[in-house]
Short mmCIF file of C-alpha atoms in Angstrom, two decimals:
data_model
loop_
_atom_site.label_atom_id
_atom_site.label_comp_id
_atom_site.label_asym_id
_atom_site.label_seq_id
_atom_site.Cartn_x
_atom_site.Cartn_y
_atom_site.Cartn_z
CA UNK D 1 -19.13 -86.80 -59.92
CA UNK D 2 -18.99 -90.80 -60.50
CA UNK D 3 -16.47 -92.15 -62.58
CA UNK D 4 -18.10 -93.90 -65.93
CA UNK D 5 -16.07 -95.67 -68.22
CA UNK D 6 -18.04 -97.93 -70.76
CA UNK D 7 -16.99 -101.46 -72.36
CA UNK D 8 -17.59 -102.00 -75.76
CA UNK D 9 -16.68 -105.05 -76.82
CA UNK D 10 -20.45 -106.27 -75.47
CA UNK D 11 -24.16 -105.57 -75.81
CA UNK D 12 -25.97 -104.24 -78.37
CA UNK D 13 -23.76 -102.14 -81.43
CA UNK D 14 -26.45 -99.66 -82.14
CA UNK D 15 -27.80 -98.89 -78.71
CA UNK D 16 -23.74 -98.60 -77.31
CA UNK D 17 -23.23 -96.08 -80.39
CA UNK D 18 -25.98 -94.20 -80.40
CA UNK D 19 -26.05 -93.69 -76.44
CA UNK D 20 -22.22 -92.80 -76.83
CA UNK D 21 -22.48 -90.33 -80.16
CA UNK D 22 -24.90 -87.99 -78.79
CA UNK D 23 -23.02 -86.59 -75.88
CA UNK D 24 -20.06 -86.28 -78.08
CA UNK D 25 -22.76 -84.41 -80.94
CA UNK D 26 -23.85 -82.13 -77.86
CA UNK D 27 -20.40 -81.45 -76.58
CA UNK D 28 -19.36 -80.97 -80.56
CA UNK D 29 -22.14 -78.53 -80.96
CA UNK D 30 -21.30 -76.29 -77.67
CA UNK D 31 -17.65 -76.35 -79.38
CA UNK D 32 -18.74 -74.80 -82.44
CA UNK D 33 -20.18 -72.31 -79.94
CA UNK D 34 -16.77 -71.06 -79.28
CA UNK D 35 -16.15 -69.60 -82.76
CA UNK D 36 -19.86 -69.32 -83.72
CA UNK D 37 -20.68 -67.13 -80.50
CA UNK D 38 -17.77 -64.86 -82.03
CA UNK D 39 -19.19 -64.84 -85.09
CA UNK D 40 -23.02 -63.97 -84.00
CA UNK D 41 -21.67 -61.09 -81.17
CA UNK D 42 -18.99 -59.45 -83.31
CA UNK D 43 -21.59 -59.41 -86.44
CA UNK D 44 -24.38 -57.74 -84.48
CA UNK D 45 -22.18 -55.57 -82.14
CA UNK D 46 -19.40 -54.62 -84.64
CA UNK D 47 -20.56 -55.19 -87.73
CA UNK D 48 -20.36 -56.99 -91.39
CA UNK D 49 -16.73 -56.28 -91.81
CA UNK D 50 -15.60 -58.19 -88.46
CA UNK D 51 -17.83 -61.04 -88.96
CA UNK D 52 -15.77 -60.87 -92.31
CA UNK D 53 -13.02 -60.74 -90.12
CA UNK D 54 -13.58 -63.34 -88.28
CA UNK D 55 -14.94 -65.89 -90.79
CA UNK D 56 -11.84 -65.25 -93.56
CA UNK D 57 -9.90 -66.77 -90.46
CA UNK D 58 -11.96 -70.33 -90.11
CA UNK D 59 -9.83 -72.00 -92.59
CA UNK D 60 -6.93 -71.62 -90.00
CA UNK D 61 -8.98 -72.27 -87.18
CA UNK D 62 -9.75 -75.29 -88.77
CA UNK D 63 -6.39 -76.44 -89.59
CA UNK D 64 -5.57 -75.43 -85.89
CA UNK D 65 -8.55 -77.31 -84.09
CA UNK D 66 -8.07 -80.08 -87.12
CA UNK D 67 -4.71 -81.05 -86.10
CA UNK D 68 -5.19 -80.78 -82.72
CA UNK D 69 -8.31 -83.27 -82.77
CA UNK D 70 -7.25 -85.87 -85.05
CA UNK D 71 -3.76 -85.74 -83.19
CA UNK D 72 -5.06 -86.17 -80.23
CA UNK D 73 -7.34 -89.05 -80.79
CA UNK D 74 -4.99 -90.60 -83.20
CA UNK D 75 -2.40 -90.80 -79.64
CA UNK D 76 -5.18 -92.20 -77.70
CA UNK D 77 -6.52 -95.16 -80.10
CA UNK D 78 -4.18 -97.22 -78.43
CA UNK D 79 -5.18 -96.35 -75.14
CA UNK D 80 -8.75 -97.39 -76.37
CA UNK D 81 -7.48 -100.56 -77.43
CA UNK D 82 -5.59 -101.70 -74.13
CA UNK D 83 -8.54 -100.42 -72.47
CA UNK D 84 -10.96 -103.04 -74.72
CA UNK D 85 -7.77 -105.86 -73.86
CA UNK D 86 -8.36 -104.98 -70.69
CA UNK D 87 -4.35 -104.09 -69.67
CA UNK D 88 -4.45 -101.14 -67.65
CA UNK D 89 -0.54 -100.97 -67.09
CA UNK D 90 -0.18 -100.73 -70.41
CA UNK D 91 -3.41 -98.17 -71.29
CA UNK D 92 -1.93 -96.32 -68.07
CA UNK D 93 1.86 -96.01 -70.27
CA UNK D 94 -0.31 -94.54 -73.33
CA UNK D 95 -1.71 -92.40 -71.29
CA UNK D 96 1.87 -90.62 -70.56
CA UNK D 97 2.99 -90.88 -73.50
CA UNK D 98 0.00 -88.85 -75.51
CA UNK D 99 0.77 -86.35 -72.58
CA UNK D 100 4.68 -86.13 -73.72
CA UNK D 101 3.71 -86.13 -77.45
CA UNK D 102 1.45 -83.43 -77.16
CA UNK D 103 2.91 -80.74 -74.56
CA UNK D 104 5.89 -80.79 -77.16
CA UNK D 105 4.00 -81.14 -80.36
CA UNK D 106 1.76 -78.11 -79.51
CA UNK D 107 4.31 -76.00 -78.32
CA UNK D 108 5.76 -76.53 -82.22
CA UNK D 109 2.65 -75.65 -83.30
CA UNK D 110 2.29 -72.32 -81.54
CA UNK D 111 5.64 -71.15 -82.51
CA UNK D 112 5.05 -72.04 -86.30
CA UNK D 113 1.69 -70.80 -86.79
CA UNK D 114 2.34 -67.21 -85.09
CA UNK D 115 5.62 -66.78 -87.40
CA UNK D 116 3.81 -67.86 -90.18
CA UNK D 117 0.75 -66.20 -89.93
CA UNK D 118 0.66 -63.00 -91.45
CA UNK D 119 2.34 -64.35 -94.68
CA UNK D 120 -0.75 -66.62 -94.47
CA UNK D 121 -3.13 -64.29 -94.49
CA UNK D 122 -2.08 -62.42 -97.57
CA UNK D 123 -1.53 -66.20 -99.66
CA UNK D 124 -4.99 -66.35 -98.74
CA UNK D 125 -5.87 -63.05 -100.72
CA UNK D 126 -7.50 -61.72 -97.22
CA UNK D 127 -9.08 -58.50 -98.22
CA UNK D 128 -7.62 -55.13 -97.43
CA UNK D 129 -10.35 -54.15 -95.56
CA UNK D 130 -10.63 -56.87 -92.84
CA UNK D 131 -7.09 -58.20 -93.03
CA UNK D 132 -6.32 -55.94 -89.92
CA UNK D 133 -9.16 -57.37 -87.40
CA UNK D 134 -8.52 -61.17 -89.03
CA UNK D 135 -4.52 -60.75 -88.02
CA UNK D 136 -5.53 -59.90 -84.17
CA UNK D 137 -7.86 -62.57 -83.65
CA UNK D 138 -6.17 -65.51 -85.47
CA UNK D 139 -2.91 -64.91 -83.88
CA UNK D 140 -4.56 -64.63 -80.10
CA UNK D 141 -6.18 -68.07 -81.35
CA UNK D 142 -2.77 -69.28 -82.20
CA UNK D 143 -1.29 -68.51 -78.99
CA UNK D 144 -3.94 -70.45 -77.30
CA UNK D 145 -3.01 -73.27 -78.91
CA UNK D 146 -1.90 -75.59 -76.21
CA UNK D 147 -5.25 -74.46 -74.12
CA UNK D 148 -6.74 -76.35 -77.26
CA UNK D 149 -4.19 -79.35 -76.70
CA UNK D 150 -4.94 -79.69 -72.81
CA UNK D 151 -9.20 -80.34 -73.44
CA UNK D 152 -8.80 -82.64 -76.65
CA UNK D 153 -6.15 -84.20 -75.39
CA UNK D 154 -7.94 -84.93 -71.83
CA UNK D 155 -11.51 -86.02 -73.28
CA UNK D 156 -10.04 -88.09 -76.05
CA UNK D 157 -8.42 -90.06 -73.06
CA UNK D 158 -11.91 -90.12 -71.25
CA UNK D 159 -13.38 -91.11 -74.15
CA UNK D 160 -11.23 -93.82 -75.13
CA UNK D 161 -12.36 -95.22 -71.85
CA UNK D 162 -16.17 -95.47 -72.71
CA UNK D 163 -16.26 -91.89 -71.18
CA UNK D 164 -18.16 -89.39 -73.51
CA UNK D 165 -20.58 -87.44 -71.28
CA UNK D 166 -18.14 -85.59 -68.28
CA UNK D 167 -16.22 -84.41 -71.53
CA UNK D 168 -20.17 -83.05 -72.89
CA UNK D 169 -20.43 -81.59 -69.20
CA UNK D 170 -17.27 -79.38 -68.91
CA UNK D 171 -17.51 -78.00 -72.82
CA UNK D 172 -21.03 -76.52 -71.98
CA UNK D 173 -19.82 -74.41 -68.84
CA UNK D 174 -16.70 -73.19 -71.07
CA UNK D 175 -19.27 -72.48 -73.81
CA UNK D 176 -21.73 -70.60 -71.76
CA UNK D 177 -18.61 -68.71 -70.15
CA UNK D 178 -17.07 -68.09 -73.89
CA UNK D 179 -20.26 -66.52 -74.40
CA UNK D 180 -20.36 -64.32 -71.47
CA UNK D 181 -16.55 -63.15 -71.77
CA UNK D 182 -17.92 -62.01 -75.78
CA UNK D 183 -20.20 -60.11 -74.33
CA UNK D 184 -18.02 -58.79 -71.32
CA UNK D 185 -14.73 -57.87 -73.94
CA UNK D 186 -16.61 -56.72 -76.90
CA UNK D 187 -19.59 -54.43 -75.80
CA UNK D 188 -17.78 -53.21 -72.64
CA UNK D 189 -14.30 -53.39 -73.25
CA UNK D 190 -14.72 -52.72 -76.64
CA UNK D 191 -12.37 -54.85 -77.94
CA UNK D 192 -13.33 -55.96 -81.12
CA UNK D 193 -12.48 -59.09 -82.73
CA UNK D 194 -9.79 -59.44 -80.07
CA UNK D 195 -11.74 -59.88 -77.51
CA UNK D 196 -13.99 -62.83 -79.50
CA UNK D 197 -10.11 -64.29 -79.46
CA UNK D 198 -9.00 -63.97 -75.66
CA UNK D 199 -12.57 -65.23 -74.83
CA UNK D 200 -12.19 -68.41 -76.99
CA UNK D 201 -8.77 -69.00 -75.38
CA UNK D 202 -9.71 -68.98 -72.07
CA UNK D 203 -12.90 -70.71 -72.38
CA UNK D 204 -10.69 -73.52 -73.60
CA UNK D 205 -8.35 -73.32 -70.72
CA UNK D 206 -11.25 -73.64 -68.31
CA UNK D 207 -12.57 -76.85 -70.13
CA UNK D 208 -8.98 -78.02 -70.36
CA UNK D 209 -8.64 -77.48 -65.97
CA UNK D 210 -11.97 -78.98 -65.30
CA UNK D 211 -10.99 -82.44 -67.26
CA UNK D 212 -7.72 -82.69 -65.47
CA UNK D 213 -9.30 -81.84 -61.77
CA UNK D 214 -11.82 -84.52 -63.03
CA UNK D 215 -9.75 -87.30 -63.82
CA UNK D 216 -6.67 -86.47 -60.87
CA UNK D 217 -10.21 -86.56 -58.33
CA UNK D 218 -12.60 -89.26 -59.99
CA UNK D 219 -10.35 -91.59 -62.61
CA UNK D 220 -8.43 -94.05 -60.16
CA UNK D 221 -7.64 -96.25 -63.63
CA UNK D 222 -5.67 -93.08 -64.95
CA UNK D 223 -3.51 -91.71 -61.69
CA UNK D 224 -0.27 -92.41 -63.14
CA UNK D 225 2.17 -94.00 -61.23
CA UNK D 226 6.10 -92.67 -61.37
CA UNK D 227 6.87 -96.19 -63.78
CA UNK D 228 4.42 -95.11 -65.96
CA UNK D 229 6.25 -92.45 -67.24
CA UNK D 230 9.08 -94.73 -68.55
CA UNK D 231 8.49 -94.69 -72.03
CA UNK D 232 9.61 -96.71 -74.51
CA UNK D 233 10.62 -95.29 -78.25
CA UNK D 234 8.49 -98.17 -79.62
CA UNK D 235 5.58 -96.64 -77.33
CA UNK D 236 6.31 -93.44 -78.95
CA UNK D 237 6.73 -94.67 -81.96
CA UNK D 238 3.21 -96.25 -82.64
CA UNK D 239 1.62 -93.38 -81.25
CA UNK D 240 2.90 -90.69 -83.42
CA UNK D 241 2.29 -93.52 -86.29
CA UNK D 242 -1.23 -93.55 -85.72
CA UNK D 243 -1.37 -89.58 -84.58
CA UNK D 244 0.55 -87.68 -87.32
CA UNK D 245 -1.20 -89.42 -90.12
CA UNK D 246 -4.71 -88.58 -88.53
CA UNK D 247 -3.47 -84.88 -87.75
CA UNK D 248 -2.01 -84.67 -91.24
CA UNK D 249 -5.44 -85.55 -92.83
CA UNK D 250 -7.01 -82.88 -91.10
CA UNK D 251 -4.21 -80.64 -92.53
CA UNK D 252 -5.18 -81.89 -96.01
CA UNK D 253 -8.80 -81.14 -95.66
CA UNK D 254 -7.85 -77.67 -94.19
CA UNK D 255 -5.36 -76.68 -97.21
CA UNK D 256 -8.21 -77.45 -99.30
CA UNK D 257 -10.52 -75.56 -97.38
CA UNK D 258 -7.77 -72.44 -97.56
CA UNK D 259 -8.43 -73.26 -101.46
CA UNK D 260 -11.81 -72.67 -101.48
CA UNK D 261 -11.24 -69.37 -99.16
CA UNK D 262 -9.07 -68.10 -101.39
CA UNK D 263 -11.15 -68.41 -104.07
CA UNK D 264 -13.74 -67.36 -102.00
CA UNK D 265 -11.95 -63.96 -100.80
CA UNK D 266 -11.62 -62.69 -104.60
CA UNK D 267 -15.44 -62.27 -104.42
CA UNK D 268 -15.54 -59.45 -101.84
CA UNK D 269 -16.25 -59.03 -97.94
CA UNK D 270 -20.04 -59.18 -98.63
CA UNK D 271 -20.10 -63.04 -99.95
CA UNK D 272 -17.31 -63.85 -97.61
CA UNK D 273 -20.07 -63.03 -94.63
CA UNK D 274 -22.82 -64.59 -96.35
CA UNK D 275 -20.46 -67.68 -96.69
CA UNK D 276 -19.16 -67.00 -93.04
CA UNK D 277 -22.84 -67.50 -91.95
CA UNK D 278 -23.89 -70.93 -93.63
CA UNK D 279 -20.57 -72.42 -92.88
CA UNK D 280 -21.48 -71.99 -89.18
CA UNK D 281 -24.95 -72.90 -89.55
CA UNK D 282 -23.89 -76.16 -91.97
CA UNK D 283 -21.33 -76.82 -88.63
CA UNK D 284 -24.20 -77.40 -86.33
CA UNK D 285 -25.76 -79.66 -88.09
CA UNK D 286 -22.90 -81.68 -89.46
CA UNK D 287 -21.38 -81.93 -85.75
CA UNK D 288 -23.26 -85.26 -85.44
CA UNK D 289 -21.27 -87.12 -87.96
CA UNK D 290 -17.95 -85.91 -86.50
CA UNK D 291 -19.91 -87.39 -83.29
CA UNK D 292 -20.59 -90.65 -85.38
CA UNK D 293 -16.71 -90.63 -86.52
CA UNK D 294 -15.82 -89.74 -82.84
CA UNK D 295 -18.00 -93.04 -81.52
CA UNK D 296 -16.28 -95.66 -84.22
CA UNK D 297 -13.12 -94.72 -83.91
CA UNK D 298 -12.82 -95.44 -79.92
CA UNK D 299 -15.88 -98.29 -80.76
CA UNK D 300 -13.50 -99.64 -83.73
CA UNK D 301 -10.54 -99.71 -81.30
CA UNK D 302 -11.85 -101.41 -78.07
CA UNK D 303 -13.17 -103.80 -80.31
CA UNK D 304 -10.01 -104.55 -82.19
CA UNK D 305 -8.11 -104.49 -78.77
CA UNK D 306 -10.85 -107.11 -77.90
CA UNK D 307 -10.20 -108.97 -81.85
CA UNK D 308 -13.93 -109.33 -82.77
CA UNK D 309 -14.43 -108.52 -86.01
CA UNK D 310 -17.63 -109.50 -86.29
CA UNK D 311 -18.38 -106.58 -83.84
CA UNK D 312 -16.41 -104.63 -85.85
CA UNK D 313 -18.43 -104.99 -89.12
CA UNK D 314 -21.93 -104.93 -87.26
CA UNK D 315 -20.81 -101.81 -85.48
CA UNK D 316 -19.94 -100.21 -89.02
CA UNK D 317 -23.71 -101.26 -90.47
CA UNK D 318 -25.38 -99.99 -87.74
CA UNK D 319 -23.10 -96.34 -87.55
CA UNK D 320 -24.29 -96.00 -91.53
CA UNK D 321 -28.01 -96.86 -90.79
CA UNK D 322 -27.91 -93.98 -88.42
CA UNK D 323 -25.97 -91.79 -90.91
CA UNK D 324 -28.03 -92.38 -93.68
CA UNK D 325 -31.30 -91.54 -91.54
CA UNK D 326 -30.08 -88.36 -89.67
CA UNK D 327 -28.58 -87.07 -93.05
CA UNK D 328 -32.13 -87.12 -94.83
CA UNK D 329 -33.69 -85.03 -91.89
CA UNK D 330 -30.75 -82.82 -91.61
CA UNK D 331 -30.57 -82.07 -95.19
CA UNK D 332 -34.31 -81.09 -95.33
CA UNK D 333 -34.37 -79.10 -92.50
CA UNK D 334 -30.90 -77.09 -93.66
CA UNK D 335 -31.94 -77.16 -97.33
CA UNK D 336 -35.79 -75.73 -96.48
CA UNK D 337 -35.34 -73.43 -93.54
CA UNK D 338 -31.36 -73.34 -92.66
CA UNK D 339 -31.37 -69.47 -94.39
CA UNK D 340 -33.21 -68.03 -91.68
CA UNK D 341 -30.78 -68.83 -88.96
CA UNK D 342 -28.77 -65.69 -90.81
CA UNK D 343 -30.75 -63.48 -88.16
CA UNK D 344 -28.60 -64.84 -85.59
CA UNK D 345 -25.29 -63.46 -87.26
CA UNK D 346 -26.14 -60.35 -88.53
CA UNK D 347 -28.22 -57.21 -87.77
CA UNK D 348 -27.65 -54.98 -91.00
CA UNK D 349 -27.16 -55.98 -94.67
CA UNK D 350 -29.99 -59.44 -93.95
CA UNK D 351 -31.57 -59.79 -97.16
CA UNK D 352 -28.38 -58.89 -99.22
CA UNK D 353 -26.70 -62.00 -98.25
CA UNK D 354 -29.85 -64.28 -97.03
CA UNK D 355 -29.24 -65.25 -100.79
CA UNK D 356 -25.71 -66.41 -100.90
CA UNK D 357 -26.34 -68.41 -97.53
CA UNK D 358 -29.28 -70.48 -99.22
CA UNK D 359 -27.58 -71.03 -102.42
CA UNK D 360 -24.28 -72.59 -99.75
CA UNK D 361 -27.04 -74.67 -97.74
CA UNK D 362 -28.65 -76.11 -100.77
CA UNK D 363 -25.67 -77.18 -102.33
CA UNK D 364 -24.18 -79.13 -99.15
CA UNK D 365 -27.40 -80.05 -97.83
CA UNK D 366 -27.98 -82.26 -101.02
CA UNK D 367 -24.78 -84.31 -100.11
CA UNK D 368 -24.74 -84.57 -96.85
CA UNK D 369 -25.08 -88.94 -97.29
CA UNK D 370 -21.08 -89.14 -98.72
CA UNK D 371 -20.46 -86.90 -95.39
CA UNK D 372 -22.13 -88.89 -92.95
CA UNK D 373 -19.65 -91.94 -94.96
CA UNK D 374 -16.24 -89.66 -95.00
CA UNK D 375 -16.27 -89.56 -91.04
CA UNK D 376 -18.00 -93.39 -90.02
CA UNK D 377 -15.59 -95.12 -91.70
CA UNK D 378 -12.18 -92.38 -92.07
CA UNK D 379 -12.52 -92.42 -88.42
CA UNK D 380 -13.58 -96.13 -87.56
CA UNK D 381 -10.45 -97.53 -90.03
CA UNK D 382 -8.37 -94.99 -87.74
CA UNK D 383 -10.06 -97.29 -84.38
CA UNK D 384 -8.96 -100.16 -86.36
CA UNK D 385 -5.17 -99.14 -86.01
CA UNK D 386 -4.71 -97.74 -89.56
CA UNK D 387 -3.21 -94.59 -90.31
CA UNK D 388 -1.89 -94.39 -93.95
CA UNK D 389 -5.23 -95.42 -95.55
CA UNK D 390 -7.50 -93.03 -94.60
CA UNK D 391 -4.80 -90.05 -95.31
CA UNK D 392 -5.31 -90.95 -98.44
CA UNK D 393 -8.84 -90.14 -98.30
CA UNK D 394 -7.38 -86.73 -96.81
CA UNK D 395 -5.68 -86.46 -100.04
CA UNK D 396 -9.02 -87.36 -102.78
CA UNK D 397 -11.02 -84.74 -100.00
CA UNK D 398 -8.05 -82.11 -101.17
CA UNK D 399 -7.79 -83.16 -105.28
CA UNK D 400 -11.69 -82.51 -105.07
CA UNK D 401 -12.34 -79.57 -103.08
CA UNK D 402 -9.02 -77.84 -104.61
CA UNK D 403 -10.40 -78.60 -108.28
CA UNK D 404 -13.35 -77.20 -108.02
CA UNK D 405 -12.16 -74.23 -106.26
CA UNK D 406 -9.35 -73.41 -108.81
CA UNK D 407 -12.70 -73.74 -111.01
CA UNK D 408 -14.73 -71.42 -109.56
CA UNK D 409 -12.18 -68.87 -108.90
CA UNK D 410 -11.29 -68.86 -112.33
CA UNK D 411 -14.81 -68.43 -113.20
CA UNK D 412 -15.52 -66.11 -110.07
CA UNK D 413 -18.77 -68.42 -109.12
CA UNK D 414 -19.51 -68.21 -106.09
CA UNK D 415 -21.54 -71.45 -106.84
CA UNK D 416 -18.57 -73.15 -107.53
CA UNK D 417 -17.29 -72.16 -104.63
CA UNK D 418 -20.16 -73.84 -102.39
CA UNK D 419 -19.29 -76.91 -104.69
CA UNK D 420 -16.05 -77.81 -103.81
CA UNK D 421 -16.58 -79.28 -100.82
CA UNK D 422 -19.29 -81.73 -101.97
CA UNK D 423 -17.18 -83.23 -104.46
CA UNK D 424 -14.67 -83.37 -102.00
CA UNK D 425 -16.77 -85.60 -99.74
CA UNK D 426 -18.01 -87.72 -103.40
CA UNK D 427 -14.16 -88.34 -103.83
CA UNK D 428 -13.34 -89.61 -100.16
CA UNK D 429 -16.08 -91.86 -99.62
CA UNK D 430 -15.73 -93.75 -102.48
CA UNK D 431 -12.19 -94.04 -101.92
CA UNK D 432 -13.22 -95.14 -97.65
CA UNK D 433 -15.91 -97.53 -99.28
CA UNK D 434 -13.50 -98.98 -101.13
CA UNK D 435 -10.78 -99.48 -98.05
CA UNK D 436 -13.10 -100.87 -95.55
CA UNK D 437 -13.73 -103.55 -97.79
CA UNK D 438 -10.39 -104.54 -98.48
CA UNK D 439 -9.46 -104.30 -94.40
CA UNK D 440 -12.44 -106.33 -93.70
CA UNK D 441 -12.59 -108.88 -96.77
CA UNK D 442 -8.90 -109.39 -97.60
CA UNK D 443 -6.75 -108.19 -95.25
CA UNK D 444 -8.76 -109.64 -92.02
CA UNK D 445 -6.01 -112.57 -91.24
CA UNK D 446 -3.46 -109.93 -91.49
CA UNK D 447 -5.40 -107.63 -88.66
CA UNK D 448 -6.49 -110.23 -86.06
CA UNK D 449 -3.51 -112.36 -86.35
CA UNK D 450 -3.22 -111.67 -82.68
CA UNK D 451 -5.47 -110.16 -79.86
CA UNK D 452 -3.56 -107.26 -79.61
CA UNK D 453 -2.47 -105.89 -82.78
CA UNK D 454 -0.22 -102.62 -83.18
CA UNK D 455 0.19 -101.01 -86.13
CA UNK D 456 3.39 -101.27 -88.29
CA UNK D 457 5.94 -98.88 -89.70
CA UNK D 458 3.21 -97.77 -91.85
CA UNK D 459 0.32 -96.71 -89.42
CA UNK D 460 -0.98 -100.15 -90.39
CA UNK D 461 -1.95 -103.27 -88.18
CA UNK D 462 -0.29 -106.15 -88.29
#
């Protein structure tokens, strides 16, 4: 397989992002298979109360895959950025370093999140009746956490290097094979909701061993020499500056999604599965503005390696235009028809909760614009070398969606509940809106002052 790495810093910004966000949408999409093919094969093969099971868990999951993501592409923006300067010792030294940062980060993780987790699941008002099945398959997710690390870490390199499509390639074999290990350890091995969990876990490892044996056979720009693993603390330093803060925000949004679970939970197993089902048919769809975010946060950075900011703001126009348009079709498609994708999660107890997953569809679909904004521009300001700012959008995302939920829990509206992560998305891309304009309007001497420009103490470029 050839080697593709893609500038840039040149050509046309909306033919570069579109041709780069849909692998990354595709590959996004066959991720979500992962925990949706455990959802569909454990509803229809063991029933409403594990697909319960299994969806009073995606909070965590979320937090889990959250932190992992944004952590992982927050260590690599810099690699993106000496890859757009063009200084490939120094992209080379990133490279090292994100692979330091994260073997020992995501070791931490495990450990914390399997101590921690059945105190978790009882905050979280997990109901009696599923909290068994949930336990066993969260904590054989959290084991496989640094099987998680290895892939996101490896295609948030390639990507940083113009690279989106080999990542695309390797996620769809791992997705078909998560499928066929479902259907090996639940209908033959009978292993319930654990088996949806070692079949994730592995799947991951394979996609995590096919990057590596990609880049060690195809990638001569990153075969790391012994010098390149002499890292500096200021190295280090900038990386976990940019990589902490983008984690943490995905830790914010999770805590508020935990919120809204909570409240959620209180209504019974039956709306929790209905809910269960349009959150995984809502994260289909919206997998093309993580795509978008994906795209301007490595197109943000090799252009600010590069320091063209005009590039910068033309790439942001063009990113919206195509958020804005996909949002309209998405939102009429999910708002009009999205219910009957319900068939593909469950065989029993259909029309009880076809209900609940409309009502969830409708109310997201209608604000799916301030979505499409929350990841184009929290991401591209990331790119840009910022990592302070667009926490703080973390932190509207969690004052809105936690609101709401307190709300509806207190009100037991389940309504509400499908609310609170709208206003969550109102909140944060007002608050992004606001930012990019300041970065690009005000503080634009401060940003380009040279062509390379690291970020300060703060997450934030100098």
């Amino acid at each position: 397989m050839k080697a593709v790495q893609q500038d840039m810093t040149s050509g046309s910004p909306m033919k570069i992002i579109l041709n780069f966000t849909f692998p990354i949408f595709l590959g996004n999409v066959f991720q979500q298979f992962y925990n949706m093919a455990d959802a569909v094969i454990v509803g229809k093969f063991v029933g409403t109360g594990a697909l319960a099971a299994v969806g009073s868990t995606g909070t965590i999951m979320f937090l889990i895959y959250g932190f992992v993501v944004g952590m992982t592409a927050g260590f690599t923006v810099l690699t993106a950025q000496k890859f757009g300067a063009g200084d490939m010792d120094a992209m080379r030294k990133t490279v090292a370093g994100a692979s330091v940062l994260s073997l020992i980060i995501g070791a931490v993780l495990t450990a914390a999140f399997m101590l921690l987790m059945k105190p978790w699941l009882e905050l979280m008002n997990t109901p009696e009746d599923i909290f068994r099945d949930a336990y066993s398959y969260i904590m054989i997710i959290s084991a496989g956490i640094l099987a998680q690390m290895l892939y996101n870490l490896l295609a948030s390199i390639l990507r940083a290097l113009g690279n989106s499509r080999v990542p695309l390639y390797f996620l769809i074999l791992s997705a078909l094979l998560n499928i066929v290990l479902d259907l090996v350890l639940i209908i033959f091995f009978h292993m319930g909701t654990a088996g949806a969990a070692v079949a994730t876990v592995i799947s991951q490892g394979v996609s995590g061993l096919l990057c590596l044996g990609y880049i060690v056979k195809a990638v001569p720009a990153l075969r790391l020499h012994r010098e390149d693993w002499h890292l500096s603390g200021s190295l280090l330093g900038i990386q976990l500056r940019i990589g902490i803060p983008m984690a943490l925000q995905y830790s914010i949004t999770a805590i508020g999604t935990m919120m809204v679970q909570s409240s959620l939970n209180i209504l019974g197993s039956t709306l929790v599965a209905a809910f269960t089902a349009a959150g995984k048919i809502e994260q289909v769809v919206t997998q093309a503005y993580v795509a978008m975010g994906t795209t301007m946060a490595t197109y943000g950075a090799q252009n600010m390696g590069a320091g063209n900011v005009a590039r910068i703001r033309s790439g942001f126009k063009a990113c919206t235009i195509i958020g804005v348009i996909y949002s309209c079709i998405a939102a009429a498609l999910v708002m009009t028809v999205g219910k009957y994708m319900t068939y593909l999660f469950v065989s029993e107890d259909v029309a009880s909760i076809m209900g609940s997953v409309d009502i969830y569809l409708k109310c997201v679909g209608a604000f799916f614009i301030p979505l499409a904004v929350v990841n184009i521009y929290r991401n591209g300001i990331q790119g840009l070398g910022y990592g302070i700012l667009p926490m703080m959008a973390g932190v509207a995302e969690l004052a809105g969606r936690g609101i709401v939920a307190m709300i509806a829990a207190a009100l037991k509206s389940y309504t509400g509940v499908c609310l609170a992560s709208p206003a969550a998305w109102i909140l944060a891309s007002a608050l992004l809106i606001g930012m990019y304009y300041y970065i690009v309007k005000i503080d634009i001497k401060k940003i380009f002052r040279g062509k390379n420009p690291e970020p300060n103490a703060l997450g934030e470029v100098q």
